[in-house]
Amino acid sequence: MGGVRRLLAAAHRAPAAPAGGRRRTECVHHAGRGDGVRGDDGRTDPERRLDASLRVADWAAAPSGAVRDTVAAPSGVLARLSLGPADGSRVLLVPGATGSKEDFGLMLPLLTDAGYRAESYDLAGQYESHAAGPENLHPPLDRYTLELFVDDLLAVIRAGSAPVHLLGYSFAGTVASVVAARHPELVESLTLMSSPPLAGQSFRGFKVLGPFSGPMSAHVGAGLLIWGVRMNFNRSPRERLAFVRERFALTRRSSVDDIIELMKHVPDLDAELRASGVPVLIAVGKGDIWPVAAHRAYAERIRANIVVFDTGHTPNETAPHQLTAALLEHFRR
């Protein structure tokens, strides 16, 4: 385990951010639709400057004017955070494993300023949705499944106006892809942020740990993920790290274990996404846990656009203005 942990630490090392603690957009690579938002043509310079001057955020606090409520889903009650006009087009931002709705706290006001109603919710078993789980299904199950997360997402979408602009982060990108493939009438656009670009055992594509991921159990993999977050290999600010560690007190370990297992069995949806007619954007950081080349190849396969930021796995935290600008252009296609 010690050797694997050293490899994990090495995998998360990245060049230090420039003055101000943030990084700028590197480029956009186009693959199949439109021209994309290019990082070298000056159009994102204002967003780069805004991201470079981000202030310390209270991640546990909701943005001013945001509403906290819940949504009834098949697995139980899901905690939701919403901001923006009730009659605005909905943008639904879905966090990944060990994450929460607060991960999009910097983006909700930006999307609202553009006239959208921005929403996010905690996945079943995660943070304030920790009571939601497979035991609440009819009939009950003994583990979190992909269908559980898909059915929950459908419930959230159908709880308001549709179609929605849908973003799935990391594991949630797989969940969102299933929904877009099966129910394209509910999805106006799809954004896959730092999501698995490989079907099957998606961890095999990791930059450093890929060769070790096959025989590794889901429980061990989840333990390494949690350990890496606690050890702050993403080099998050102190305030962000405090919140991330705090929500581990609520998140069910079994939900993380099951998600890691699901990420070792990612369905091949390439043909379905191409046939869906839903515009797709892949948004990733240059320092993502999967190589950018793998994301670009995925974009080619599903005829998506791709934008690459000079960040890591979490552009929603480190480049929210640039990411939002890319989303707004994507929505207009």
Short mmCIF file of C-alpha atoms in Angstrom, two decimals:
data_model
loop_
_atom_site.label_atom_id
_atom_site.label_comp_id
_atom_site.label_asym_id
_atom_site.label_seq_id
_atom_site.Cartn_x
_atom_site.Cartn_y
_atom_site.Cartn_z
CA MET A 1 0.00 0.00 0.00
CA GLY A 2 2.85 2.38 0.82
CA GLY A 3 4.29 2.03 -2.69
CA VAL A 4 0.92 2.71 -4.28
CA ARG A 5 0.45 5.75 -2.08
CA ARG A 6 3.82 7.12 -3.19
CA LEU A 7 2.75 6.65 -6.81
CA LEU A 8 -0.54 8.38 -6.08
CA ALA A 9 1.33 11.32 -4.59
CA ALA A 10 3.56 11.52 -7.65
CA ALA A 11 0.56 11.40 -9.96
CA HIS A 12 -0.93 14.48 -8.34
CA ARG A 13 2.21 16.61 -8.51
CA ALA A 14 1.87 19.45 -10.98
CA PRO A 15 3.70 22.69 -11.75
CA ALA A 16 2.91 25.41 -9.27
CA ALA A 17 0.21 27.88 -10.25
CA PRO A 18 1.27 31.34 -11.36
CA ALA A 19 0.99 34.34 -9.08
CA GLY A 20 -2.53 34.54 -7.72
CA GLY A 21 -2.78 30.80 -7.27
CA ARG A 22 -4.77 30.10 -10.44
CA ARG A 23 -4.01 28.98 -13.98
CA ARG A 24 -5.26 30.07 -17.40
CA THR A 25 -6.89 28.25 -20.28
CA GLU A 26 -4.36 26.48 -22.51
CA CYS A 27 -6.42 25.78 -25.62
CA VAL A 28 -9.53 24.31 -27.09
CA HIS A 29 -9.36 21.36 -29.44
CA HIS A 30 -12.34 21.05 -31.78
CA ALA A 31 -13.71 17.66 -32.64
CA GLY A 32 -16.77 17.58 -34.79
CA ARG A 33 -19.09 20.49 -33.89
CA GLY A 34 -18.64 24.22 -34.23
CA ASP A 35 -15.44 26.14 -33.55
CA GLY A 36 -15.20 25.92 -29.77
CA VAL A 37 -13.94 28.67 -27.43
CA ARG A 38 -10.25 29.09 -28.19
CA GLY A 39 -7.92 30.01 -25.36
CA ASP A 40 -5.35 31.64 -27.64
CA ASP A 41 -7.55 34.15 -29.47
CA GLY A 42 -8.19 36.58 -26.60
CA ARG A 43 -11.85 35.79 -26.06
CA THR A 44 -11.27 34.23 -22.65
CA ASP A 45 -8.71 36.76 -21.38
CA PRO A 46 -11.25 38.50 -19.06
CA GLU A 47 -12.23 35.13 -17.60
CA ARG A 48 -8.58 34.22 -17.07
CA ARG A 49 -8.01 37.42 -15.15
CA LEU A 50 -11.10 36.86 -13.03
CA ASP A 51 -10.03 33.31 -12.21
CA ALA A 52 -6.52 34.52 -11.35
CA SER A 53 -8.01 36.94 -8.81
CA LEU A 54 -10.43 34.56 -7.09
CA ARG A 55 -10.82 35.25 -3.40
CA VAL A 56 -10.89 32.69 -0.63
CA ALA A 57 -14.34 31.09 -0.67
CA ASP A 58 -16.47 29.75 2.16
CA TRP A 59 -17.32 26.46 0.48
CA ALA A 60 -19.85 25.41 3.10
CA ALA A 61 -21.94 28.55 2.54
CA ALA A 62 -24.52 28.85 -0.23
CA PRO A 63 -24.23 31.74 -2.70
CA SER A 64 -26.36 34.76 -1.83
CA GLY A 65 -29.98 34.15 -2.80
CA ALA A 66 -29.56 30.42 -3.31
CA VAL A 67 -32.29 28.06 -2.15
CA ARG A 68 -31.60 24.83 -0.29
CA ASP A 69 -34.28 22.20 -0.65
CA THR A 70 -34.71 18.49 -1.35
CA VAL A 71 -35.91 16.31 -4.20
CA ALA A 72 -37.68 12.99 -3.74
CA ALA A 73 -35.88 10.31 -5.76
CA PRO A 74 -36.14 6.51 -5.95
CA SER A 75 -33.18 6.07 -3.58
CA GLY A 76 -34.44 8.60 -1.04
CA VAL A 77 -34.32 12.33 -0.37
CA LEU A 78 -31.60 14.26 -2.23
CA ALA A 79 -30.27 17.62 -1.04
CA ARG A 80 -30.38 20.33 -3.71
CA LEU A 81 -29.00 23.85 -4.14
CA SER A 82 -30.59 26.23 -6.68
CA LEU A 83 -30.07 29.81 -7.79
CA GLY A 84 -31.65 31.91 -10.50
CA PRO A 85 -35.02 32.80 -12.00
CA ALA A 86 -37.67 30.11 -11.60
CA ASP A 87 -38.59 30.46 -15.27
CA GLY A 88 -35.01 30.41 -16.52
CA SER A 89 -33.62 27.56 -18.60
CA ARG A 90 -32.24 24.98 -16.17
CA VAL A 91 -28.57 24.09 -15.89
CA LEU A 92 -28.09 20.96 -13.79
CA LEU A 93 -24.57 20.40 -12.43
CA VAL A 94 -23.96 16.93 -10.99
CA PRO A 95 -20.96 16.34 -8.67
CA GLY A 96 -18.78 13.25 -8.60
CA ALA A 97 -17.73 10.72 -5.99
CA THR A 98 -16.99 12.24 -2.54
CA GLY A 99 -18.23 15.59 -3.89
CA SER A 100 -21.32 17.69 -3.27
CA LYS A 101 -23.49 20.43 -4.71
CA GLU A 102 -21.25 23.04 -3.07
CA ASP A 103 -18.50 22.16 -5.55
CA PHE A 104 -20.31 24.40 -8.04
CA GLY A 105 -20.76 27.31 -5.64
CA LEU A 106 -18.56 29.63 -7.69
CA MET A 107 -20.44 28.85 -10.90
CA LEU A 108 -24.05 29.18 -9.77
CA PRO A 109 -24.00 33.02 -9.63
CA LEU A 110 -22.21 33.23 -13.00
CA LEU A 111 -24.83 31.08 -14.70
CA THR A 112 -27.61 33.01 -12.96
CA ASP A 113 -26.15 36.30 -14.19
CA ALA A 114 -26.50 34.90 -17.71
CA GLY A 115 -30.22 34.28 -17.12
CA TYR A 116 -30.17 30.58 -16.28
CA ARG A 117 -31.52 28.70 -13.28
CA ALA A 118 -28.53 26.76 -11.98
CA GLU A 119 -29.00 23.71 -9.79
CA SER A 120 -26.89 21.01 -8.20
CA TYR A 121 -27.59 18.16 -5.83
CA ASP A 122 -25.73 15.64 -3.71
CA LEU A 123 -25.57 12.12 -5.13
CA ALA A 124 -27.20 9.37 -3.09
CA GLY A 125 -24.97 8.39 -0.19
CA GLN A 126 -22.93 11.60 -0.46
CA TYR A 127 -22.84 14.48 2.05
CA GLU A 128 -26.38 15.76 2.79
CA SER A 129 -27.94 13.00 0.67
CA HIS A 130 -26.23 10.36 2.82
CA ALA A 131 -29.54 8.78 3.88
CA ALA A 132 -30.42 7.98 0.26
CA GLY A 133 -29.39 4.49 -0.69
CA PRO A 134 -30.22 1.12 -2.23
CA GLU A 135 -32.12 -0.06 0.84
CA ASN A 136 -34.84 2.48 -0.04
CA LEU A 137 -35.52 1.03 -3.49
CA HIS A 138 -38.45 -1.25 -4.30
CA PRO A 139 -37.33 -3.98 -4.10
CA PRO A 140 -34.33 -3.01 -1.95
CA LEU A 141 -30.79 -3.69 -3.12
CA ASP A 142 -27.58 -4.18 -1.18
CA ARG A 143 -25.38 -1.79 -3.17
CA TYR A 144 -25.36 1.44 -5.16
CA THR A 145 -25.78 0.69 -8.87
CA LEU A 146 -25.51 2.76 -12.03
CA GLU A 147 -29.27 2.41 -12.51
CA LEU A 148 -29.83 3.88 -9.04
CA PHE A 149 -27.86 7.01 -9.92
CA VAL A 150 -29.48 7.24 -13.37
CA ASP A 151 -33.00 6.96 -11.96
CA ASP A 152 -32.19 9.57 -9.31
CA LEU A 153 -30.91 11.98 -11.96
CA LEU A 154 -34.05 11.45 -14.02
CA ALA A 155 -36.13 12.27 -10.94
CA VAL A 156 -34.23 15.53 -10.42
CA ILE A 157 -34.64 16.51 -14.08
CA ARG A 158 -38.35 15.73 -14.03
CA ALA A 159 -38.82 17.76 -10.83
CA GLY A 160 -38.64 20.92 -12.95
CA SER A 161 -38.80 22.17 -16.51
CA ALA A 162 -37.03 20.19 -19.21
CA PRO A 163 -34.96 19.80 -21.29
CA VAL A 164 -31.98 20.85 -19.18
CA HIS A 165 -28.39 21.73 -19.87
CA LEU A 166 -26.68 18.85 -18.07
CA LEU A 167 -23.12 18.71 -16.71
CA GLY A 168 -21.69 15.59 -15.11
CA TYR A 169 -18.42 15.75 -13.18
CA SER A 170 -16.12 12.69 -13.16
CA PHE A 171 -18.26 9.62 -12.32
CA ALA A 172 -21.42 11.71 -12.77
CA GLY A 173 -20.39 12.22 -16.38
CA THR A 174 -21.08 8.54 -16.95
CA VAL A 175 -24.46 8.87 -15.24
CA ALA A 176 -25.31 11.95 -17.32
CA SER A 177 -24.22 10.18 -20.51
CA VAL A 178 -26.62 7.32 -19.84
CA VAL A 179 -29.47 9.78 -19.36
CA ALA A 180 -28.60 11.70 -22.54
CA ALA A 181 -28.33 8.47 -24.55
CA ARG A 182 -31.63 7.06 -23.30
CA HIS A 183 -33.64 10.27 -22.96
CA PRO A 184 -32.27 12.88 -25.40
CA GLU A 185 -35.59 14.73 -25.18
CA LEU A 186 -34.68 15.67 -21.59
CA VAL A 187 -31.18 16.99 -22.35
CA GLU A 188 -30.63 20.24 -24.26
CA SER A 189 -26.86 19.90 -24.05
CA LEU A 190 -24.39 17.62 -22.29
CA THR A 191 -21.07 18.60 -20.71
CA LEU A 192 -18.67 15.93 -19.47
CA MET A 193 -16.24 17.52 -17.03
CA SER A 194 -13.18 15.44 -16.08
CA SER A 195 -15.21 12.32 -16.83
CA PRO A 196 -13.93 8.84 -17.75
CA PRO A 197 -12.92 8.91 -21.44
CA LEU A 198 -12.66 5.11 -21.59
CA ALA A 199 -15.29 2.38 -21.49
CA GLY A 200 -14.80 -0.67 -19.32
CA GLN A 201 -12.11 -0.46 -16.64
CA SER A 202 -11.68 3.31 -16.89
CA PHE A 203 -8.88 3.50 -14.32
CA ARG A 204 -6.55 1.71 -16.73
CA GLY A 205 -6.08 5.06 -18.43
CA PHE A 206 -4.77 6.84 -15.32
CA LYS A 207 -1.44 8.53 -15.97
CA VAL A 208 0.50 6.74 -13.23
CA LEU A 209 -1.74 4.25 -11.43
CA GLY A 210 -3.33 2.74 -14.53
CA PRO A 211 -1.25 -0.47 -14.57
CA PHE A 212 -2.03 -1.12 -10.90
CA SER A 213 -5.77 -0.44 -11.06
CA GLY A 214 -6.97 -3.73 -12.57
CA PRO A 215 -6.41 -6.10 -9.64
CA MET A 216 -7.11 -3.39 -7.04
CA SER A 217 -10.40 -3.93 -5.20
CA ALA A 218 -13.01 -1.19 -5.16
CA HIS A 219 -12.63 -0.86 -1.39
CA VAL A 220 -8.88 -0.32 -1.67
CA GLY A 221 -9.37 2.07 -4.58
CA ALA A 222 -11.93 4.07 -2.63
CA GLY A 223 -9.59 4.15 0.34
CA LEU A 224 -6.81 5.55 -1.83
CA LEU A 225 -9.17 8.17 -3.26
CA ILE A 226 -10.28 9.29 0.19
CA TRP A 227 -6.69 9.24 1.47
CA GLY A 228 -5.55 11.34 -1.50
CA VAL A 229 -8.28 13.90 -0.86
CA ARG A 230 -7.50 14.06 2.85
CA MET A 231 -3.78 14.46 2.10
CA ASN A 232 -4.67 17.31 -0.27
CA PHE A 233 -2.78 16.13 -3.35
CA ASN A 234 -4.93 18.59 -5.33
CA ARG A 235 -3.29 21.33 -3.26
CA SER A 236 -6.60 22.94 -2.42
CA PRO A 237 -6.67 26.08 -0.27
CA ARG A 238 -6.94 25.50 3.47
CA GLU A 239 -10.57 26.60 3.61
CA ARG A 240 -11.55 24.26 0.79
CA LEU A 241 -9.73 21.34 2.39
CA ALA A 242 -11.50 21.92 5.71
CA PHE A 243 -14.90 21.66 4.04
CA VAL A 244 -13.93 18.59 2.02
CA ARG A 245 -12.76 16.79 5.14
CA GLU A 246 -15.88 17.85 7.04
CA ARG A 247 -18.30 16.30 4.56
CA PHE A 248 -16.53 12.93 4.82
CA ALA A 249 -18.21 12.67 8.23
CA LEU A 250 -21.56 12.27 6.43
CA THR A 251 -20.68 10.56 3.14
CA ARG A 252 -21.25 6.81 3.27
CA ARG A 253 -18.08 4.85 2.65
CA SER A 254 -20.15 2.13 0.95
CA SER A 255 -21.33 4.63 -1.68
CA VAL A 256 -17.74 5.53 -2.53
CA ASP A 257 -16.73 1.85 -2.72
CA ASP A 258 -19.62 1.11 -5.06
CA ILE A 259 -18.89 4.10 -7.29
CA ILE A 260 -15.27 3.00 -7.68
CA GLU A 261 -16.53 -0.45 -8.70
CA LEU A 262 -18.88 1.16 -11.23
CA MET A 263 -16.00 3.15 -12.69
CA LYS A 264 -14.30 -0.17 -13.44
CA HIS A 265 -17.30 -1.08 -15.61
CA VAL A 266 -18.10 2.09 -17.58
CA PRO A 267 -20.62 1.33 -20.36
CA ASP A 268 -19.63 2.00 -23.97
CA LEU A 269 -22.04 4.74 -25.03
CA ASP A 270 -20.14 6.13 -28.01
CA ALA A 271 -22.67 5.09 -30.65
CA GLU A 272 -25.66 6.10 -28.52
CA LEU A 273 -24.25 9.57 -27.82
CA ARG A 274 -23.47 10.12 -31.50
CA ALA A 275 -27.00 9.09 -32.43
CA SER A 276 -28.69 11.13 -29.69
CA GLY A 277 -28.30 14.47 -31.43
CA VAL A 278 -27.42 16.06 -28.07
CA PRO A 279 -24.51 18.55 -28.40
CA VAL A 280 -21.63 17.37 -26.20
CA LEU A 281 -18.76 19.36 -24.68
CA ILE A 282 -15.82 17.72 -22.93
CA ALA A 283 -14.26 20.09 -20.37
CA VAL A 284 -11.01 19.02 -18.73
CA GLY A 285 -7.88 20.32 -17.08
CA LYS A 286 -4.45 19.84 -18.60
CA GLY A 287 -3.47 18.11 -15.37
CA ASP A 288 -6.49 15.79 -15.22
CA ILE A 289 -6.05 12.25 -13.90
CA TRP A 290 -6.68 10.92 -17.43
CA PRO A 291 -4.34 12.15 -20.19
CA VAL A 292 -5.68 14.93 -22.37
CA ALA A 293 -4.96 12.72 -25.38
CA ALA A 294 -7.51 10.21 -24.09
CA HIS A 295 -10.12 12.96 -23.70
CA ARG A 296 -9.41 14.21 -27.21
CA ALA A 297 -9.76 10.73 -28.65
CA TYR A 298 -13.07 10.38 -26.81
CA ALA A 299 -14.24 13.72 -28.23
CA GLU A 300 -13.44 12.47 -31.73
CA ARG A 301 -15.37 9.25 -31.16
CA ILE A 302 -18.54 10.94 -29.94
CA ARG A 303 -18.21 14.05 -32.17
CA ALA A 304 -17.91 16.43 -29.24
CA ASN A 305 -16.10 19.70 -28.72
CA ILE A 306 -13.35 19.77 -26.13
CA VAL A 307 -11.96 22.63 -24.06
CA VAL A 308 -8.74 22.17 -22.09
CA PHE A 309 -7.96 24.44 -19.16
CA ASP A 310 -4.59 24.87 -17.48
CA THR A 311 -5.92 23.29 -14.28
CA GLY A 312 -6.25 19.86 -12.75
CA HIS A 313 -9.29 17.63 -12.17
CA THR A 314 -11.48 20.46 -10.81
CA PRO A 315 -11.84 23.38 -13.26
CA ASN A 316 -15.13 24.22 -11.54
CA GLU A 317 -13.07 25.29 -8.51
CA THR A 318 -9.97 26.78 -10.13
CA ALA A 319 -11.32 28.18 -13.42
CA PRO A 320 -15.05 28.83 -12.86
CA HIS A 321 -15.21 31.92 -15.08
CA GLN A 322 -13.45 30.19 -17.97
CA LEU A 323 -15.55 27.06 -17.56
CA THR A 324 -18.78 29.07 -17.40
CA ALA A 325 -17.80 31.01 -20.54
CA ALA A 326 -17.23 27.71 -22.35
CA LEU A 327 -20.59 26.41 -21.12
CA LEU A 328 -22.46 29.50 -22.29
CA GLU A 329 -20.98 29.19 -25.76
CA HIS A 330 -21.83 25.49 -25.75
CA PHE A 331 -25.44 26.26 -24.78
CA ARG A 332 -25.81 28.56 -27.79
CA ARG A 333 -24.93 25.85 -30.31
#
